[in-house]
Structure formats: C-alpha cells, structure tokens
mmCIF file of N, CA, C and O in Angstrom:
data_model
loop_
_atom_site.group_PDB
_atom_site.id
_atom_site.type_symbol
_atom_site.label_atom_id
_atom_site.label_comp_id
_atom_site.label_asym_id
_atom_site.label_seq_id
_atom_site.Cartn_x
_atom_site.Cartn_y
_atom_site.Cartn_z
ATOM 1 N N UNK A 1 9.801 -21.018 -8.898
ATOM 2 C CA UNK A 1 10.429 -20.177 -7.905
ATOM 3 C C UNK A 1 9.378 -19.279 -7.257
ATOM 4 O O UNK A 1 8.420 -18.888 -7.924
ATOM 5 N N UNK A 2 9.541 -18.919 -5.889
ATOM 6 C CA UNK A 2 8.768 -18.523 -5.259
ATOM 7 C C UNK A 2 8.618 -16.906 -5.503
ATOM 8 O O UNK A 2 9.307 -16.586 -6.471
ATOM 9 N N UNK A 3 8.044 -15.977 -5.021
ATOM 10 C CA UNK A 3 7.955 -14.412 -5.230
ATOM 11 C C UNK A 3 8.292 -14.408 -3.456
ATOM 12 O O UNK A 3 7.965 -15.092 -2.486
ATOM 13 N N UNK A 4 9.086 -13.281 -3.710
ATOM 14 C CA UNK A 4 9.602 -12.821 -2.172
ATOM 15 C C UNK A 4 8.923 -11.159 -2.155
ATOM 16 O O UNK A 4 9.699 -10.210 -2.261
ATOM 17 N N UNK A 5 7.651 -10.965 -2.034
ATOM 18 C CA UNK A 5 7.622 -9.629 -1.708
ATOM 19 C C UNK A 5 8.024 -8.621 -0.856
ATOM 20 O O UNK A 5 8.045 -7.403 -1.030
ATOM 21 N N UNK A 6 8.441 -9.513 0.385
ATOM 22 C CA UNK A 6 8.925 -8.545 1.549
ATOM 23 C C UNK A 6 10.334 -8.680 1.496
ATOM 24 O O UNK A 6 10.894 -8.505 2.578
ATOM 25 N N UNK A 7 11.288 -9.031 0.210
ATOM 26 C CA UNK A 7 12.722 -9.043 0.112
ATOM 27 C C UNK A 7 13.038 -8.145 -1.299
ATOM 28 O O UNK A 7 12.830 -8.408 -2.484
ATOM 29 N N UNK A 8 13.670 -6.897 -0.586
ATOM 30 C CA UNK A 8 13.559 -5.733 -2.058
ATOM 31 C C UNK A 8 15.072 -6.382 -2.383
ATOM 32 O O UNK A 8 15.430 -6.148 -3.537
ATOM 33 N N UNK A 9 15.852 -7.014 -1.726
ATOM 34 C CA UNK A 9 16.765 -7.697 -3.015
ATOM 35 C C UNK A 9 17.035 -8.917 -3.776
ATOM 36 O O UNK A 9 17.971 -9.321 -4.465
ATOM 37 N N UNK A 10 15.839 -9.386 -3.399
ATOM 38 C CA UNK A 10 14.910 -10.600 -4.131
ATOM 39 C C UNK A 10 15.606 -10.262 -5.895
ATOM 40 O O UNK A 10 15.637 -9.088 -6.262
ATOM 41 N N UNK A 11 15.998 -11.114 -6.628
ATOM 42 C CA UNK A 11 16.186 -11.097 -7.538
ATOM 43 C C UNK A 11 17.385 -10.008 -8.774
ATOM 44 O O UNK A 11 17.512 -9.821 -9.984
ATOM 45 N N UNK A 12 17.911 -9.637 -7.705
ATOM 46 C CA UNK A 12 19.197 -8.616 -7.697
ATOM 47 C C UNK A 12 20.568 -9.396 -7.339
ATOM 48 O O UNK A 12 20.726 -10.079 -6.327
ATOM 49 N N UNK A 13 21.692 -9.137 -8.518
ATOM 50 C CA UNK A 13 22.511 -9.479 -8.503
ATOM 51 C C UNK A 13 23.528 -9.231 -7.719
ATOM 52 O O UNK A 13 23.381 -8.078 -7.315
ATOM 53 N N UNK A 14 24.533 -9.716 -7.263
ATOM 54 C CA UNK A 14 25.504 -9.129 -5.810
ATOM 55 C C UNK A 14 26.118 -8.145 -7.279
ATOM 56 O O UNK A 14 26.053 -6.958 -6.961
ATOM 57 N N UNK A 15 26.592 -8.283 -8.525
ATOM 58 C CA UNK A 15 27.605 -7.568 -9.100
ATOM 59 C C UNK A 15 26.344 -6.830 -9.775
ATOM 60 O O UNK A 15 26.775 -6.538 -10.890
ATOM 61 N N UNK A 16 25.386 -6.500 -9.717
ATOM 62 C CA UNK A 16 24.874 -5.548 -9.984
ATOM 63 C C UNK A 16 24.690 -4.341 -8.951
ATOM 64 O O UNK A 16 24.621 -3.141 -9.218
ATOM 65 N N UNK A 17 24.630 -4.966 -7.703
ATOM 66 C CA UNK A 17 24.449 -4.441 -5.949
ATOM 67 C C UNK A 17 25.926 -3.164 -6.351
ATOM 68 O O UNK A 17 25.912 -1.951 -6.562
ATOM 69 N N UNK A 18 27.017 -4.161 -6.306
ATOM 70 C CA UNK A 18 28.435 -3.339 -6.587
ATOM 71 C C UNK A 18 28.150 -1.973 -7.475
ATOM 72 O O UNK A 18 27.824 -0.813 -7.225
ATOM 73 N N UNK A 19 28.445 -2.735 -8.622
ATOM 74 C CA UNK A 19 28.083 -1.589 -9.685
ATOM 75 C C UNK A 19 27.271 -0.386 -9.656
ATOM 76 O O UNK A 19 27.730 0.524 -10.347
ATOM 77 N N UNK A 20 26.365 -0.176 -9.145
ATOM 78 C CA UNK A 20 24.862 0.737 -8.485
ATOM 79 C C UNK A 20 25.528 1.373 -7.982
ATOM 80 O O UNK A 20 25.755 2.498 -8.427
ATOM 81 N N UNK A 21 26.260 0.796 -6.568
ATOM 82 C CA UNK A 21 27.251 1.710 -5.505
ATOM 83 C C UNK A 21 28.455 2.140 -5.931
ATOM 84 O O UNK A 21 29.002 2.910 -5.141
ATOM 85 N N UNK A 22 29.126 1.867 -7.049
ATOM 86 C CA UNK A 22 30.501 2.434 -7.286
ATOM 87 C C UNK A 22 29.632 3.722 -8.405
ATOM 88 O O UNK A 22 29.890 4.924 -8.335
ATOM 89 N N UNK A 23 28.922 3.302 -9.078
ATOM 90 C CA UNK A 23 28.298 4.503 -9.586
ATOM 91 C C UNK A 23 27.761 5.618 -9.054
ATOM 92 O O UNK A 23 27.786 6.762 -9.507
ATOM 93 N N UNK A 24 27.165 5.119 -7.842
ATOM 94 C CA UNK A 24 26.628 6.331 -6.709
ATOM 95 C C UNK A 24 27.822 6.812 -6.163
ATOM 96 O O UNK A 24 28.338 7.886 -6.472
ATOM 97 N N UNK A 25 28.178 6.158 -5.496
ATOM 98 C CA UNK A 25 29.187 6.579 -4.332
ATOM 99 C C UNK A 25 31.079 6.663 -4.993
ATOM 100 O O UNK A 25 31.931 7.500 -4.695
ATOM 101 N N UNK A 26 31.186 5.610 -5.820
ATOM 102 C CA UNK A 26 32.652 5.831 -5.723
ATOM 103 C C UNK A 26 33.240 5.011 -4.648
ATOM 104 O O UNK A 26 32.793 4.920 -3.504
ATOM 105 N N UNK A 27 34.535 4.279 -5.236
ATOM 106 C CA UNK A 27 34.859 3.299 -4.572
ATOM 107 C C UNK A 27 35.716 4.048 -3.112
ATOM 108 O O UNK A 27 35.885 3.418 -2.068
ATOM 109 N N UNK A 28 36.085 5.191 -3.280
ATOM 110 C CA UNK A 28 36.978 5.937 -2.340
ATOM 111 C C UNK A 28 35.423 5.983 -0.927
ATOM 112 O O UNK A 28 35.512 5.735 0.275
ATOM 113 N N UNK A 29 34.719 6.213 -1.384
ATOM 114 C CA UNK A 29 33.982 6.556 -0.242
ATOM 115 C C UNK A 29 32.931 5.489 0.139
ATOM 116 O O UNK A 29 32.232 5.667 1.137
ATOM 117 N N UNK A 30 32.789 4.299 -0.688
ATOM 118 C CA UNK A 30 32.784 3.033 -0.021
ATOM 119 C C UNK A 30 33.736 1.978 0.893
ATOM 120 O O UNK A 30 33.441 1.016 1.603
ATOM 121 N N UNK A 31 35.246 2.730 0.475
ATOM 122 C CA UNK A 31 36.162 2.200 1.501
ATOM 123 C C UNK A 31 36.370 3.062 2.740
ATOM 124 O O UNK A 31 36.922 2.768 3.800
ATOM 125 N N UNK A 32 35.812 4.167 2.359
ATOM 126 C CA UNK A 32 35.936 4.652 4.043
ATOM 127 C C UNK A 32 34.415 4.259 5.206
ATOM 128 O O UNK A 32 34.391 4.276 6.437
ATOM 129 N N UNK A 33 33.170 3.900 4.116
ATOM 130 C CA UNK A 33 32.184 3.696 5.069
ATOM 131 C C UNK A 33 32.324 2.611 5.277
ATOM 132 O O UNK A 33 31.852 2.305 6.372
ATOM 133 N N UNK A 34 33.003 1.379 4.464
ATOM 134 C CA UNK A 34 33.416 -0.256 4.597
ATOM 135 C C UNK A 34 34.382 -0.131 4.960
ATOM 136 O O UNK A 34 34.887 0.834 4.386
ATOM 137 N N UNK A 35 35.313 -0.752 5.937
ATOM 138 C CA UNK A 35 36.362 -0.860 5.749
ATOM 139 C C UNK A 35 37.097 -2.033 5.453
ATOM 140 O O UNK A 35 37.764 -2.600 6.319
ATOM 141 N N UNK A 36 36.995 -2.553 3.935
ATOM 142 C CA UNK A 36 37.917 -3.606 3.779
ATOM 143 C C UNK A 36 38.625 -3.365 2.585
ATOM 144 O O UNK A 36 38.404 -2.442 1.801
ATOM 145 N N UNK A 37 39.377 -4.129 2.495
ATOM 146 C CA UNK A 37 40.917 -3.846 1.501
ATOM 147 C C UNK A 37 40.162 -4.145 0.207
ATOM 148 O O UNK A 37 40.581 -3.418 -0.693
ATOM 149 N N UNK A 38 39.331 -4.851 -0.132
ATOM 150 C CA UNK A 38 38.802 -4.747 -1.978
ATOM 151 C C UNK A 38 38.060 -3.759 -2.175
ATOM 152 O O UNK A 38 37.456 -3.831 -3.245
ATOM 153 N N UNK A 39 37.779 -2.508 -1.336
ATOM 154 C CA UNK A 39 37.499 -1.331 -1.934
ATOM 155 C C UNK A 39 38.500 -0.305 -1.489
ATOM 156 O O UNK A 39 38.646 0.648 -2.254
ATOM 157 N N UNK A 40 39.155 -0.327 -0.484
ATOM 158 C CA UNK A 40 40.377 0.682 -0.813
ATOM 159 C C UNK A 40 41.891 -0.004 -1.151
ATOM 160 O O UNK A 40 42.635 0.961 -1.324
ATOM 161 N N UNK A 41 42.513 -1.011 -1.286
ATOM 162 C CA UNK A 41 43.398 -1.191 -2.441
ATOM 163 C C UNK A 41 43.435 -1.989 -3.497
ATOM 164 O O UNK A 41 43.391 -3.219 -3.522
ATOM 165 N N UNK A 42 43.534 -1.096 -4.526
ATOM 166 C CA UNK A 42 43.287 -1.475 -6.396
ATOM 167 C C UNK A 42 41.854 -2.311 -6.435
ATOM 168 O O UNK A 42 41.722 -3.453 -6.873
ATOM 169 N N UNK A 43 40.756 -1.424 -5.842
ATOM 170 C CA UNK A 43 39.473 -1.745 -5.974
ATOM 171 C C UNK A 43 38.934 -2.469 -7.570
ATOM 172 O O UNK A 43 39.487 -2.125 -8.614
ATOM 173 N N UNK A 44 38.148 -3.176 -7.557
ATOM 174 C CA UNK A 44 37.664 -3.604 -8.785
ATOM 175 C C UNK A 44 36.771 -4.803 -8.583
ATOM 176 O O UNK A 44 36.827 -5.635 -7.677
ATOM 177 N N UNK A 45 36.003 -4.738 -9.520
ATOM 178 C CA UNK A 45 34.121 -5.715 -8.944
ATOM 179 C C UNK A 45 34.491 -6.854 -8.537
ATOM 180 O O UNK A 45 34.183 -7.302 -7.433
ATOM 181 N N UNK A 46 35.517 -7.723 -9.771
ATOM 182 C CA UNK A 46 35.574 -8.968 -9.549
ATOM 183 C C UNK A 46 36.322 -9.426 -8.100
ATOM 184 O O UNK A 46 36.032 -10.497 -7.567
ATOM 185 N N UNK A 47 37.473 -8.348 -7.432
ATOM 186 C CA UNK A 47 38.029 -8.810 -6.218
ATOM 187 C C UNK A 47 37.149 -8.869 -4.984
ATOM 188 O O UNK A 47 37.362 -9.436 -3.912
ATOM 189 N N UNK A 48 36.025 -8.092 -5.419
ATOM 190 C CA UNK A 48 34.868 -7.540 -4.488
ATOM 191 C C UNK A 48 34.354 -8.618 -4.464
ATOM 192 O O UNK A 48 34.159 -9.113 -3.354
ATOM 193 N N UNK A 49 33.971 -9.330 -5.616
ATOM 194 C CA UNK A 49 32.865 -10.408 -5.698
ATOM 195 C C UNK A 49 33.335 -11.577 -4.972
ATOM 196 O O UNK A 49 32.450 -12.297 -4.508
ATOM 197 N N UNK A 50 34.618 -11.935 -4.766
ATOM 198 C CA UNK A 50 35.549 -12.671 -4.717
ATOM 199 C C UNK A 50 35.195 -12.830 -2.806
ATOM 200 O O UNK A 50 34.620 -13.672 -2.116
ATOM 201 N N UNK A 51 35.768 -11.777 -2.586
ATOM 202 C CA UNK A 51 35.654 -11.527 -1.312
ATOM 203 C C UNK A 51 34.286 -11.425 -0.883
ATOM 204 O O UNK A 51 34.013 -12.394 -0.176
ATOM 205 N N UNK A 52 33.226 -10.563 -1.042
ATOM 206 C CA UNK A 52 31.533 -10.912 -0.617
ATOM 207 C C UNK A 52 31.166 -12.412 -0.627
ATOM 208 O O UNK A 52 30.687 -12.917 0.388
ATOM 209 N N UNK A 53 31.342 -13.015 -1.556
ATOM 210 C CA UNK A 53 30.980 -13.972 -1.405
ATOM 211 C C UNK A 53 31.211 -15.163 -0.319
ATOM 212 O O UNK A 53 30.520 -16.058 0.167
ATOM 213 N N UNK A 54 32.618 -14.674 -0.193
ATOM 214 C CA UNK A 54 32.963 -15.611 0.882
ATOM 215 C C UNK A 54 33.002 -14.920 2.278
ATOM 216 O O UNK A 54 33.533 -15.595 3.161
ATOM 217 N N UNK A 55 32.568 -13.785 2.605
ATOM 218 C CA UNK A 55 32.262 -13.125 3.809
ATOM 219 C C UNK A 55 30.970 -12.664 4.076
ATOM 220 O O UNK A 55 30.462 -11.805 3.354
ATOM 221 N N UNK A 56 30.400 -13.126 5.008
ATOM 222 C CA UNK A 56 28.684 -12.531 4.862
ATOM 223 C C UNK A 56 28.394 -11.373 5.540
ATOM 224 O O UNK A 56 27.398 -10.694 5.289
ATOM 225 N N UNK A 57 29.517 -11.003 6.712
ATOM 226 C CA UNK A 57 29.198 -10.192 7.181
ATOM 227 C C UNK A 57 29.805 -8.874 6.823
ATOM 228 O O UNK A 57 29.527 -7.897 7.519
ATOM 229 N N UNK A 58 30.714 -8.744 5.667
ATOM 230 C CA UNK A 58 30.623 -7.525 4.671
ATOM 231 C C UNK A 58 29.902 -7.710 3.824
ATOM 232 O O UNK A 58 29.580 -6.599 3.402
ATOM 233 N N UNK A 59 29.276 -8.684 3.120
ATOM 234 C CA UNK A 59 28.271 -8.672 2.309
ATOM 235 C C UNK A 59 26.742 -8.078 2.753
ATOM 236 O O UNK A 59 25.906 -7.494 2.064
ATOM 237 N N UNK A 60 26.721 -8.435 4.079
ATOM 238 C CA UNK A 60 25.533 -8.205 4.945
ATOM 239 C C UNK A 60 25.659 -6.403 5.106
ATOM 240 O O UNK A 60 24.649 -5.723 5.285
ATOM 241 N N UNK A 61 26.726 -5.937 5.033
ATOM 242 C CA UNK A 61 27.006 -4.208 4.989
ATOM 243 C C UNK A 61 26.508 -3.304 4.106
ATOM 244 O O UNK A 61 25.753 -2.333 4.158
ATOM 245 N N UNK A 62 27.416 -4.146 2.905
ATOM 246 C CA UNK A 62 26.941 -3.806 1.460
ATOM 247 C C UNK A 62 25.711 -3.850 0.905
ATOM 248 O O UNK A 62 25.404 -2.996 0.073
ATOM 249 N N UNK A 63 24.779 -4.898 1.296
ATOM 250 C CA UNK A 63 23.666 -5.168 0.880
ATOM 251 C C UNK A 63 22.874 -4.087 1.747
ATOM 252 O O UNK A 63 21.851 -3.573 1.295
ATOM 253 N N UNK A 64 23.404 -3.738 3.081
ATOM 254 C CA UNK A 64 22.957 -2.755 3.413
ATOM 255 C C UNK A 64 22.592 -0.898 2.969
ATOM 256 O O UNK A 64 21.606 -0.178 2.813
ATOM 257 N N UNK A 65 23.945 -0.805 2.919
ATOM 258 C CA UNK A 65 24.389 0.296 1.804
ATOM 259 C C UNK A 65 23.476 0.431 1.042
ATOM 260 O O UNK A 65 22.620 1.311 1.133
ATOM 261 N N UNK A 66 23.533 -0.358 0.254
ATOM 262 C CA UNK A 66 22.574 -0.720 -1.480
ATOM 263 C C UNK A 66 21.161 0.001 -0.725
ATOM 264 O O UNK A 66 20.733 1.122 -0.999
ATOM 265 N N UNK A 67 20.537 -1.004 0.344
ATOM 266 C CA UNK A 67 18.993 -0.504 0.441
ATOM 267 C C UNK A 67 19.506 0.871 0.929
ATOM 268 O O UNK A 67 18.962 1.729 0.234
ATOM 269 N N UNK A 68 20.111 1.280 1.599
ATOM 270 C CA UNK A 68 20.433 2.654 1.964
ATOM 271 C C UNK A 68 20.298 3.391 1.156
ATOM 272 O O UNK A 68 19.688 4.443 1.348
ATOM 273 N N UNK A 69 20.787 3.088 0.090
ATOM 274 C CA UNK A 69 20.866 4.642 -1.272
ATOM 275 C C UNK A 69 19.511 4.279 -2.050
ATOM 276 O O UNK A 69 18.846 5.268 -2.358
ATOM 277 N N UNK A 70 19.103 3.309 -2.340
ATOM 278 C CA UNK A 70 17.819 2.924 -2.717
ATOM 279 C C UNK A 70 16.140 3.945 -1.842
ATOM 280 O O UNK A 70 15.249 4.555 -2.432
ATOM 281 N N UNK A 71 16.304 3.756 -0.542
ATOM 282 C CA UNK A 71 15.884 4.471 0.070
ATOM 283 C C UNK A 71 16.255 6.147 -0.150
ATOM 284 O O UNK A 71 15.360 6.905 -0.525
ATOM 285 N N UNK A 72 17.302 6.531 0.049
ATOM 286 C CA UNK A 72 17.933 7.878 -0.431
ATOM 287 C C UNK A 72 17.131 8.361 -1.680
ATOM 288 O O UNK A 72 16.315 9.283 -1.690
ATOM 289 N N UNK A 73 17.647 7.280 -3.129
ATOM 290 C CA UNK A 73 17.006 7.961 -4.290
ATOM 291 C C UNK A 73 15.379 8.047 -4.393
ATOM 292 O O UNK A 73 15.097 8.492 -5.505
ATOM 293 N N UNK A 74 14.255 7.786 -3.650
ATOM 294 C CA UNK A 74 13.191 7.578 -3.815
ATOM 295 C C UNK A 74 12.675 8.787 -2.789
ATOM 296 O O UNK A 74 11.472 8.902 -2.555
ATOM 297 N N UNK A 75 13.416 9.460 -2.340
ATOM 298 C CA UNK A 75 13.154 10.683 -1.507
ATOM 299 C C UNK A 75 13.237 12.283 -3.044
ATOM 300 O O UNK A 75 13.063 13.458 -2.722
#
C-alpha cells in the first residue's frame, strides 16, 4: 500500500471520523451545522455510518468538519 502524505485522512476510519466529532462537538450541534436526519433524529454511529457511506456528499462535509476541528485543536 502506498503512503499518502498529502492526505491527513489517509488511514482514518469513517467511525472513528464520527466518534472524534460526537466527542468534540456533540451530536446536537453537528445536526445543526449538518443538516441531516442521522444526527438530529435518534442520532447514533451506526445510522450515521449507514447513511455516509452511501452519500458522498455528506460524507464529503463531515470529513470536512473532522479536518476543521483537527486544525482548531493544533492552535
């Protein structure tokens, strides 16, 4: 397998991505900066995973997010 240096989520799990952000943020205030229904009704990883996976362009948000607070904590 190749090394992706210029990809900081190279080797990062989507349900680890989740987890990071419900720990930072809280699922209440990931459904108001996302707006889709597996984080504001009866939020939980696996419906999340369910749904990211098969949508790229909330996945493409989230993954955003993630480098967002990543960036944040290194300040």
């Amino acid at each position: 397998m190749k090394s992706q240096p210029n990809n900081p989520l190279h080797g990062i799990k989507l349900e680890q991505i989740i987890n990071d952000l419900v720990a930072h943020y809280g699922w209440e205030y990931m459904g108001y900066t996302i707006k889709i229904r597996c984080f504001t009704d009866h939020p939980s990883v696996k419906s999340s995973l369910k749904f990211l996976r098969r949508t790229p362009w909330a996945r493409t948000k989230v993954e955003a997010m993630y480098l967002k607070m990543l960036e944040n904590k290194k300040c």
